[in-house]
Short mmCIF file of C-alpha atoms and ligand atoms in Angstrom, two decimals:
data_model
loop_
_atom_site.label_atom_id
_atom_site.label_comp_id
_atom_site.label_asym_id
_atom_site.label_seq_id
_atom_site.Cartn_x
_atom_site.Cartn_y
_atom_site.Cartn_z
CA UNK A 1 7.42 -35.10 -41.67
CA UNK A 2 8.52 -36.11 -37.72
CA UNK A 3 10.05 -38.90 -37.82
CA UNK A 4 9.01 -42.23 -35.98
CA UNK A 5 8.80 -41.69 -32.39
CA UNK A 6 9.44 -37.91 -32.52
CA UNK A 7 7.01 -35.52 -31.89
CA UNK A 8 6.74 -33.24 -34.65
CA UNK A 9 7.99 -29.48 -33.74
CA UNK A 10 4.90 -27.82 -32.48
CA UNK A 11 4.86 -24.17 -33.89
CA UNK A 12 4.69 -21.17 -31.59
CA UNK A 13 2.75 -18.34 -33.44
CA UNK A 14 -0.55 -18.34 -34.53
CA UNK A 15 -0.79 -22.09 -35.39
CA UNK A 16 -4.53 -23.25 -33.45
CA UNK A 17 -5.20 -26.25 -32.08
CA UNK A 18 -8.40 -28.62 -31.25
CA UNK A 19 -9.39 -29.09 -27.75
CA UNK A 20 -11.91 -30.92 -26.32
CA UNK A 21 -14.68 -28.84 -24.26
CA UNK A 22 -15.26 -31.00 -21.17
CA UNK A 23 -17.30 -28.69 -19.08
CA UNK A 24 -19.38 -25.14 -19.56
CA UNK A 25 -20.12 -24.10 -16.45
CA UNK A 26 -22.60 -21.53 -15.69
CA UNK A 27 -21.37 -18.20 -13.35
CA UNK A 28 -23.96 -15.61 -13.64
CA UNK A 29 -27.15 -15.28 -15.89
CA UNK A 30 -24.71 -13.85 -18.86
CA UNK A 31 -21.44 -15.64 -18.49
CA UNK A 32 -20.25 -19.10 -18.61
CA UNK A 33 -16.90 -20.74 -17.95
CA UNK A 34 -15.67 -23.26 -20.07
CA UNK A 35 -13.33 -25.78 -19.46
CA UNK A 36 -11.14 -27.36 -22.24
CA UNK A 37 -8.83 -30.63 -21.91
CA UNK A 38 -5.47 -30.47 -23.04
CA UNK A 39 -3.66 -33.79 -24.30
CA UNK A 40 -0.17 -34.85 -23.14
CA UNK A 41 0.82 -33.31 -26.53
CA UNK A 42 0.45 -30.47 -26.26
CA UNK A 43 0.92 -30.03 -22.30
CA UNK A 44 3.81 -27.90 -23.17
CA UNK A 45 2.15 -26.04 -25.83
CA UNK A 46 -0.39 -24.87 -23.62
CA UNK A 47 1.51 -23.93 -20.48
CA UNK A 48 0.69 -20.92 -18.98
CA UNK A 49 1.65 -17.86 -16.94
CA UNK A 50 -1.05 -16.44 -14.54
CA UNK A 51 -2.94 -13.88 -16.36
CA UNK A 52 -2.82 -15.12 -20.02
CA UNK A 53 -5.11 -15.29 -22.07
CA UNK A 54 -5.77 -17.61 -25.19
CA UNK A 55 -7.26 -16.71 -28.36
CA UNK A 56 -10.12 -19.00 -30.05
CA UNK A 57 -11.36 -19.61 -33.73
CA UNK A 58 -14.72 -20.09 -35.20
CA UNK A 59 -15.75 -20.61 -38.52
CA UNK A 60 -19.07 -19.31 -39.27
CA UNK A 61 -21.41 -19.21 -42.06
CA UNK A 62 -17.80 -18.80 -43.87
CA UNK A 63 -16.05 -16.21 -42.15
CA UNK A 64 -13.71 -16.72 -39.23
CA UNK A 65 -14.03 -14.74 -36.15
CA UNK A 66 -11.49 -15.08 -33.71
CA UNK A 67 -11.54 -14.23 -29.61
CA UNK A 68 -9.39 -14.03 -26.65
CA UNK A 69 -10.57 -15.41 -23.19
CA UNK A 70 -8.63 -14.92 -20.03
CA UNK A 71 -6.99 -18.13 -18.47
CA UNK A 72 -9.07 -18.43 -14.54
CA UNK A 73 -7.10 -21.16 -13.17
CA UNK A 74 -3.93 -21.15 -11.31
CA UNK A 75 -0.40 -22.08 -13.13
CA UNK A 76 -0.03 -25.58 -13.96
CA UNK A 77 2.78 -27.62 -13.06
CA UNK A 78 6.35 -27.37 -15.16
CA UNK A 79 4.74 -30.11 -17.36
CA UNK A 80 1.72 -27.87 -18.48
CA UNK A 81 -1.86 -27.76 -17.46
CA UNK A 82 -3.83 -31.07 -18.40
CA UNK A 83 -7.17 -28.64 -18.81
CA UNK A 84 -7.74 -24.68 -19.14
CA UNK A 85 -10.62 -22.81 -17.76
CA UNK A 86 -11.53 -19.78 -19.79
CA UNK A 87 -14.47 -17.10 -18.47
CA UNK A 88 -16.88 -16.14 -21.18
CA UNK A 89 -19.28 -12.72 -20.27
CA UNK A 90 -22.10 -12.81 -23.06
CA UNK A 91 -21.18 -9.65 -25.26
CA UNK A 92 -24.24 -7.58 -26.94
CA UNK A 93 -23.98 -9.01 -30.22
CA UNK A 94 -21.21 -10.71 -30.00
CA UNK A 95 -21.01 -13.98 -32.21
CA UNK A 96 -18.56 -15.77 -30.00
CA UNK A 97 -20.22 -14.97 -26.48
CA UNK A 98 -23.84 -15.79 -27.76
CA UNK A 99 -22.75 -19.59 -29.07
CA UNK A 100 -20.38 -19.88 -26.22
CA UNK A 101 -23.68 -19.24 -23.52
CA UNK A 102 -26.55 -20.59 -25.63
CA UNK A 103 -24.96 -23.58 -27.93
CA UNK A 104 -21.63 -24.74 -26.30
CA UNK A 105 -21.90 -28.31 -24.82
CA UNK A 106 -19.61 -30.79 -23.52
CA UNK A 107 -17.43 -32.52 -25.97
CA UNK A 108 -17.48 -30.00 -28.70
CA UNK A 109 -13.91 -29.19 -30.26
CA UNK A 110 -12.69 -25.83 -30.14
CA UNK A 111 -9.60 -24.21 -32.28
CA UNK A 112 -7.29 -22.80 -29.32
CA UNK A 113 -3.90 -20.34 -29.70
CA UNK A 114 -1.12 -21.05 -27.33
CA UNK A 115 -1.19 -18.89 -24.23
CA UNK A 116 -0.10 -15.72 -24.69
CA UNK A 117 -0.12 -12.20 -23.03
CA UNK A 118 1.90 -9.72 -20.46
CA UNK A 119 -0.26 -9.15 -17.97
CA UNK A 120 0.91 -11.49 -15.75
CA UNK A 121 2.68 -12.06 -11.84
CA UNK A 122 5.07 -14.74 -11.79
CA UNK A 123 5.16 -15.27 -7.62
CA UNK A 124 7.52 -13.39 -5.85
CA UNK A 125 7.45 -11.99 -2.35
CA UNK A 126 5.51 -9.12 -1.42
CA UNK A 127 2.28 -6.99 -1.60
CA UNK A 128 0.02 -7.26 -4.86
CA UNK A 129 -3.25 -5.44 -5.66
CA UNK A 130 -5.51 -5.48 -8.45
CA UNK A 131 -8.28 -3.23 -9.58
CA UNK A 132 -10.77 -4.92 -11.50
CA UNK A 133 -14.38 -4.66 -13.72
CA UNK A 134 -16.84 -7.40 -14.43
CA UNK A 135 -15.08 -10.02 -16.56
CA UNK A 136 -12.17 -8.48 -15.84
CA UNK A 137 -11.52 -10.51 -12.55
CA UNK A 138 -10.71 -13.72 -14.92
CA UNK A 139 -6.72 -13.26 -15.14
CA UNK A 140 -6.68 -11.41 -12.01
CA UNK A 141 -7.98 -15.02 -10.74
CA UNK A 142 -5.73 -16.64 -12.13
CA UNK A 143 -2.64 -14.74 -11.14
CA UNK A 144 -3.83 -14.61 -7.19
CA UNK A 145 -4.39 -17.76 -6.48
CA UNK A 146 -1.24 -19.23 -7.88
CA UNK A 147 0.36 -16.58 -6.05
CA UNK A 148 -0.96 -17.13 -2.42
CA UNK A 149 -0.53 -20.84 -3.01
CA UNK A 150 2.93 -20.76 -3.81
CA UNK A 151 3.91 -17.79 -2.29
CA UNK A 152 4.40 -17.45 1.64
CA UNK A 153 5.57 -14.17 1.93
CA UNK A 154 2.75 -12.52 -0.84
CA UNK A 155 0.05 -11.21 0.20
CA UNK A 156 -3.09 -9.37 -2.49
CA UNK A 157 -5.46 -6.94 -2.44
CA UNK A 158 -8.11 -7.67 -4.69
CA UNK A 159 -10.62 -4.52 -5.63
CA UNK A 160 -13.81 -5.14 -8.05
CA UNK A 161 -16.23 -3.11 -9.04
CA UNK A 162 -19.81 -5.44 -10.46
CA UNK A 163 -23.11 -4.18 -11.31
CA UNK A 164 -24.66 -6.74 -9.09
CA UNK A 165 -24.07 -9.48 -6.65
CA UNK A 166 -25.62 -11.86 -9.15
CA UNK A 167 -24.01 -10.34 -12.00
CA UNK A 168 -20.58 -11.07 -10.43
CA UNK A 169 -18.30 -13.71 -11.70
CA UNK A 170 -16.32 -16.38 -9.94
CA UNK A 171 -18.42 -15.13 -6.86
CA UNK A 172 -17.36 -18.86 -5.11
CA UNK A 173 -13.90 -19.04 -6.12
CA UNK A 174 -13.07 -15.59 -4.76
CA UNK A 175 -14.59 -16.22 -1.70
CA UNK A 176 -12.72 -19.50 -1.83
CA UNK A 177 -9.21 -17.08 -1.43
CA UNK A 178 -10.86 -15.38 1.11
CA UNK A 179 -11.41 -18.42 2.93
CA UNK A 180 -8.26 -20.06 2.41
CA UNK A 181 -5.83 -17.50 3.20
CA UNK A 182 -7.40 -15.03 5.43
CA UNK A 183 -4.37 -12.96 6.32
CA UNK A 184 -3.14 -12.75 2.97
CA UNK A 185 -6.16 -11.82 0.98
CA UNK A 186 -8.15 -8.60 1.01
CA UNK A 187 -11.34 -8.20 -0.64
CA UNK A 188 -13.35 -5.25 -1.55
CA UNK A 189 -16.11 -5.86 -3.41
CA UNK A 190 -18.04 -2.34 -4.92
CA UNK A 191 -20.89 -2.74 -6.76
CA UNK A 192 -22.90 0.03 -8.77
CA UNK A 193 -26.49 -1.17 -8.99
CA UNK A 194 -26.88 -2.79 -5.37
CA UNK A 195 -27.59 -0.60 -2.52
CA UNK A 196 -26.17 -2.23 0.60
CA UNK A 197 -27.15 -2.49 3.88
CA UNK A 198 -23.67 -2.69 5.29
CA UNK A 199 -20.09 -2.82 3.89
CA UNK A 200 -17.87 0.09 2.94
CA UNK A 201 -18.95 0.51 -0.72
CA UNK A 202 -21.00 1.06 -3.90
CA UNK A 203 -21.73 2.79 -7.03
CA UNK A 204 -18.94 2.99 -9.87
CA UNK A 205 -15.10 2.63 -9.26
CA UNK A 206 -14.11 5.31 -11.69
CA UNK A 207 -10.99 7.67 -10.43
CA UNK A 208 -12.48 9.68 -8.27
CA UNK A 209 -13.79 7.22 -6.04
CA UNK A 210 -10.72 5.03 -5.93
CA UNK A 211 -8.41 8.21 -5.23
CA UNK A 212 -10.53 8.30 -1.83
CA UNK A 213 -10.83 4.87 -1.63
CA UNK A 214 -8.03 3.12 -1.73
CA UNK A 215 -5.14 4.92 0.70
CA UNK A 216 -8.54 3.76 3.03
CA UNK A 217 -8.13 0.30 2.27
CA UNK A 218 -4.15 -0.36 1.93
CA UNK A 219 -0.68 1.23 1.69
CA UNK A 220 -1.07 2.53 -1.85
CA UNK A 221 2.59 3.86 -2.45
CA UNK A 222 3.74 0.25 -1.16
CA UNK A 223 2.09 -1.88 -2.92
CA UNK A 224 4.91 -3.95 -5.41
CA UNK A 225 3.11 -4.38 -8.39
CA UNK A 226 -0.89 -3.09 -9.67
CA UNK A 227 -2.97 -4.96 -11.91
CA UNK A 228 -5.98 -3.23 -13.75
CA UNK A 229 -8.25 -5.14 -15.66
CA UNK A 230 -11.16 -4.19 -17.03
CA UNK A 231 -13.32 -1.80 -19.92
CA UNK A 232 -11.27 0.51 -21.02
CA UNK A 233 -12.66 3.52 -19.29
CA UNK A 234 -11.94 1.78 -15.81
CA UNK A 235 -8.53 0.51 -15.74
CA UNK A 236 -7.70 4.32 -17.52
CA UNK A 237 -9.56 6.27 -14.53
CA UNK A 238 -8.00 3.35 -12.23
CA UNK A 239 -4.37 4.46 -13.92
CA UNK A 240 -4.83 7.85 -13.26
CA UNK A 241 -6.09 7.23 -9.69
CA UNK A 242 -2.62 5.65 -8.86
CA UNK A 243 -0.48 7.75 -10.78
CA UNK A 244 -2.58 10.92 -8.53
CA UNK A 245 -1.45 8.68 -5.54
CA UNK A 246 2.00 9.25 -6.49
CA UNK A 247 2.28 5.31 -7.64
CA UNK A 248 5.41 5.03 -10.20
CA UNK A 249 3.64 3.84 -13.94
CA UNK A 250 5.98 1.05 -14.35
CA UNK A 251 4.12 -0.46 -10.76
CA UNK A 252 0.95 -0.31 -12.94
CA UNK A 253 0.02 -3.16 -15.60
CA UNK A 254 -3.37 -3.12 -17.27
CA UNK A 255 -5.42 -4.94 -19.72
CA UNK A 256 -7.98 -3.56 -21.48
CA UNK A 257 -11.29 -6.23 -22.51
CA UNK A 258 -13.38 -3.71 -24.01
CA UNK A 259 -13.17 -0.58 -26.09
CA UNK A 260 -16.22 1.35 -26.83
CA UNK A 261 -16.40 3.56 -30.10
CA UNK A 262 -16.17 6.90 -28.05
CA UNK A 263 -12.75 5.93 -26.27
CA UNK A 264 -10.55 8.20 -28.25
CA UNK A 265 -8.01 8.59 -26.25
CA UNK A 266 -5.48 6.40 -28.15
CA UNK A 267 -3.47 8.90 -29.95
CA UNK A 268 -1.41 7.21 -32.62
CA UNK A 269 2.27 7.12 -32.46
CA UNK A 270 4.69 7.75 -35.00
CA UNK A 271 5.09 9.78 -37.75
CA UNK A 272 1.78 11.34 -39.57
CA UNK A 273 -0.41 9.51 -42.58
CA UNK A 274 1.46 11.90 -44.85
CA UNK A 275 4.94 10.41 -44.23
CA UNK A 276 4.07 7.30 -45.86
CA UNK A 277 5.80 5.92 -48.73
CA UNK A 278 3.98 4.61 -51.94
CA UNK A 279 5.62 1.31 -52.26
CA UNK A 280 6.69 -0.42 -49.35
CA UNK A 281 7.85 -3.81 -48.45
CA UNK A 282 7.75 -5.95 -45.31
CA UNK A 283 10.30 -8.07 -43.83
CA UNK A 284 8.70 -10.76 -41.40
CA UNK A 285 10.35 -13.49 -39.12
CA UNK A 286 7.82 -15.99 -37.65
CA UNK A 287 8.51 -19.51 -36.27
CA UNK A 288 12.11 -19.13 -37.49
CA UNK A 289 11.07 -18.49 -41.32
CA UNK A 290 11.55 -14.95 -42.70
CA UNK A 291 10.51 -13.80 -46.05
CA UNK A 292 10.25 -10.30 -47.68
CA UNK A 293 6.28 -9.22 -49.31
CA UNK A 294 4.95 -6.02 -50.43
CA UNK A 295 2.69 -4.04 -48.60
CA UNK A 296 -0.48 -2.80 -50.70
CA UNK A 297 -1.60 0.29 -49.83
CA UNK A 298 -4.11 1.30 -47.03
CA UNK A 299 -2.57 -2.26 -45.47
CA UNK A 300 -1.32 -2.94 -42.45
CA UNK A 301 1.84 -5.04 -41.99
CA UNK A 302 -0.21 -7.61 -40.43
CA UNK A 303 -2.81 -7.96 -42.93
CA UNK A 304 0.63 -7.60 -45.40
CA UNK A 305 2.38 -10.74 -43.52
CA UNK A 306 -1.11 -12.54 -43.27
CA UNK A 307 -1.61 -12.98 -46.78
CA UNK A 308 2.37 -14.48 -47.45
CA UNK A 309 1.69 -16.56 -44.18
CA UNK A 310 -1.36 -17.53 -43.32
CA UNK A 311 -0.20 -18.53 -39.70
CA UNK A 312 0.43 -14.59 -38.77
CA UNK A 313 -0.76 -14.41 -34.75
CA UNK A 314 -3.84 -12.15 -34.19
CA UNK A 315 -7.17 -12.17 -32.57
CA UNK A 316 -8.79 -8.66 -32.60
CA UNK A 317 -7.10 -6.96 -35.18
CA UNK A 318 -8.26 -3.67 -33.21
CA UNK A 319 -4.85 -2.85 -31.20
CA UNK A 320 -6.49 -4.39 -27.60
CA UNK A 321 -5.65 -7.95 -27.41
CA UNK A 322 -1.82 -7.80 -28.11
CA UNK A 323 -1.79 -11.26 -29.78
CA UNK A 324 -0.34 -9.56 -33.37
CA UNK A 325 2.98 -8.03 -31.06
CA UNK A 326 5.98 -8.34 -32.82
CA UNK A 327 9.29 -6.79 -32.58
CA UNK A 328 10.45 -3.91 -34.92
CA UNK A 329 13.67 -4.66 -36.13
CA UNK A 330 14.47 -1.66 -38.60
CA UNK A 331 12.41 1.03 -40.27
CA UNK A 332 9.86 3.04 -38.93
CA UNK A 333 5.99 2.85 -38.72
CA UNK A 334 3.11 4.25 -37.92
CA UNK A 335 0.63 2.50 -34.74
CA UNK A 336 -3.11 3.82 -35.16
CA UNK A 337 -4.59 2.30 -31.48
CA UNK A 338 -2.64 0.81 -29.01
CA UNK A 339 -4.17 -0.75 -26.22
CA UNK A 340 -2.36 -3.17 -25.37
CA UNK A 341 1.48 -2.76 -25.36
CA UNK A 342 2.86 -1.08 -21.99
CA UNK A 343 4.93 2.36 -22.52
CA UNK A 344 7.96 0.10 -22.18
CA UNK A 345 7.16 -2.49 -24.58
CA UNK A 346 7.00 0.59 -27.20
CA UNK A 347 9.96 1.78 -25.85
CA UNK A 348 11.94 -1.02 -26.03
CA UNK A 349 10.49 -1.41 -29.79
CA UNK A 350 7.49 -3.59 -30.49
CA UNK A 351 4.44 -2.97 -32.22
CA UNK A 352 0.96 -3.94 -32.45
CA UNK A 353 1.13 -5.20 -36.23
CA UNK A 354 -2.59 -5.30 -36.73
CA UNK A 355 -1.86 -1.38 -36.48
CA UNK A 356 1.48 -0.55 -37.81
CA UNK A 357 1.66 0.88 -40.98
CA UNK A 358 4.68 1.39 -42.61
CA UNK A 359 6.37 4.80 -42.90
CA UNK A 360 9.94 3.65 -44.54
CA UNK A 361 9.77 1.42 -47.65
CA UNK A 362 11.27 -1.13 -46.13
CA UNK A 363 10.72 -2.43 -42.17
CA UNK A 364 11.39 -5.26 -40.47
CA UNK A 365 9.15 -7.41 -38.18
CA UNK A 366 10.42 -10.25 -35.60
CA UNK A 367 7.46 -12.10 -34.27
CA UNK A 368 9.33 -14.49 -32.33
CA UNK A 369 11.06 -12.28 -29.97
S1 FES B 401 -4.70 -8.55 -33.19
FE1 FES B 401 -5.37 -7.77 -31.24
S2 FES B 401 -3.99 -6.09 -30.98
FE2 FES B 401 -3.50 -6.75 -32.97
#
């Protein structure tokens, strides 16, 4: 226990914590955005860089499903944001998208992760672009308007790609950028079910269109730093668009929201099934506490670690959301989907744990790195 007059030690991974929805605001016919008050307590807790994202809890006739929802406002202060807005696109059949749009209201409580997430521009001078789909415009929100406001010398490109005009989220607060910094902000707006009377674009932004597109619109090769955000089979063709373009891959940072079945193209890495050891055991460091477990077999080391400590970080447990990362400190193992991690995350040795299965008998995890 804390003693009198000290805050107790707030803990880093996985731990959720209530906050206080004080506004759902509506942004198309199938998405809301929801706004959620943070106490002084947890100011620092909750501070953000632009582009992160923050996973939420449910419980629901008894089983938990957890979420992550991209951050749309700018940076807070050093002391941390007193509220986060969060952009919620109605998924079909999703459990946390229906209640968000159809049962959410104002001054409901709502179990909230820390910030987390590496898709993200901390300002610096120079020329930023993003490539974006549907919901995917939520971090990419985030991380240009703290960037033109505290930036002089940045300027962004923003590209999206929406079905309609009244399908398309954070319609005012784009235009809002526009407004506000007129040299410094470029919009393109493309949109695939809308024919348009005037204006430069429409239909899909899949890689052929934005390899013709885009040396159009702005100086491709010297552009500092690409952000793709979006379904999977966007920000890919997107990837490919640049890397045709001759743009170097470390330039290029994606996040992936969505994954359909068919996407296949996440080839596992590491050593085959066959490589794996009967008996294995897991080392895992988390909040400063390590301790050593067994891993049963068909397991991965998350769902290993998760059952020793119950406060293991992870939202999807389908390699896209990045919220299980942790740092592989020895051994080897095997990653089944990997969405998330950029080649030199891997490189420079961490792993999606909701996907890692263990190839030596004994490996070692580091969550808090
Ligand atoms: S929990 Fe989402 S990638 Fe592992």
């Amino acid at each position: 226990m804390a003693a009198e007059g000290v805050a107790a030690p707030v803990p880093r991974h996985g731990a959720f914590h209530p906050l206080r929805v004080i506004a759902v605001d509506r942004l198309t016919d199938d998405s809301v955005a929801v706004t959620l008050q943070v106490p002084p307590t947890l100011r620092e807790t909750f501070r953000f860089s632009p582009g992160q994202h923050i996973a939420v809890r449910r419980f629901a006739d008894g089983a938990q499903i957890r979420r992550t929802y991209s951050i749309c406002t700018p940076a807070p202060a050093p002391e941390g944001p007193s509220a986060l807005r969060v952009g919620v696109r109605l998924v079909e059949g999703g459990e946390f998208s229906t209640y968000a749009l159809k049962e959410l209201t104002v001054g409901e409580v709502m179990e909230v992760m820390a910030p987390a997430g590496r898709f993200v521009l901390d300002p610096r001078p120079g020329h930023f672009a993003a490539v974006v789909g549907g919901s995917g415009i939520t971090p990419v929100l985030s991380i240009a308007s703290t960037l033109l406001a505290r930036e002089p010398e940045a300027r962004f490109s923003l590209i999206r790609g929406d079905r309609t005009t009244a399908s398309t989220m954070f319609l005012e607060e784009v235009a809002d950028l526009k407004d506000r910094w007129p040299g410094r902000f470029q919009l393109v707006s493309v949109l695939s079910r809308e024919e348009r009377q005037a204006g430069p674009v429409s239909g899909r932004l899949d890689e052929e269109r934005l390899t013709g597109l885009l040396p159009a619109l702005l100086p491709v090769e010297s552009v500092d730093g690409w952000f793709l955000c979006g379904p999977y089979g966007m920000v890919r063709g997107a990837e490919r668009a640049l890397r045709t373009l001759g743009v170097a891959r470390r330039r290029i940072h994606q996040e992936i929201f969505h994954v359909d079945a068919g996407d296949s193209e996440a080839v596992p890495t590491g050593p085959s099934p066959t490589a794996a050891p009967s008996r294995s055991m897991v080392t895992a460091t988390l909040d400063g506490r390590s301790g050593t477990w067994p891993v049963r077999e068909g397991e991965s080391l998350l769902e290993a670690v998760e059952r020793n400590r119950p406060d293991a970080p992870y939202a999807c447990k389908g390699g896209v959301c990045g919220t299980c990362r942790a740092f592989l400190v020895s051994g080897e193992v095997r990653m089944d989907r990997n969405f998330a991690l950029e080649p030199d995350e891997v490189a420079a040795g961490y792993v999606l744990s909701c996907q890692s299965r263990p190839v030596d008998e004994r490996v070692e995890l580091d969550f808090d790195r």
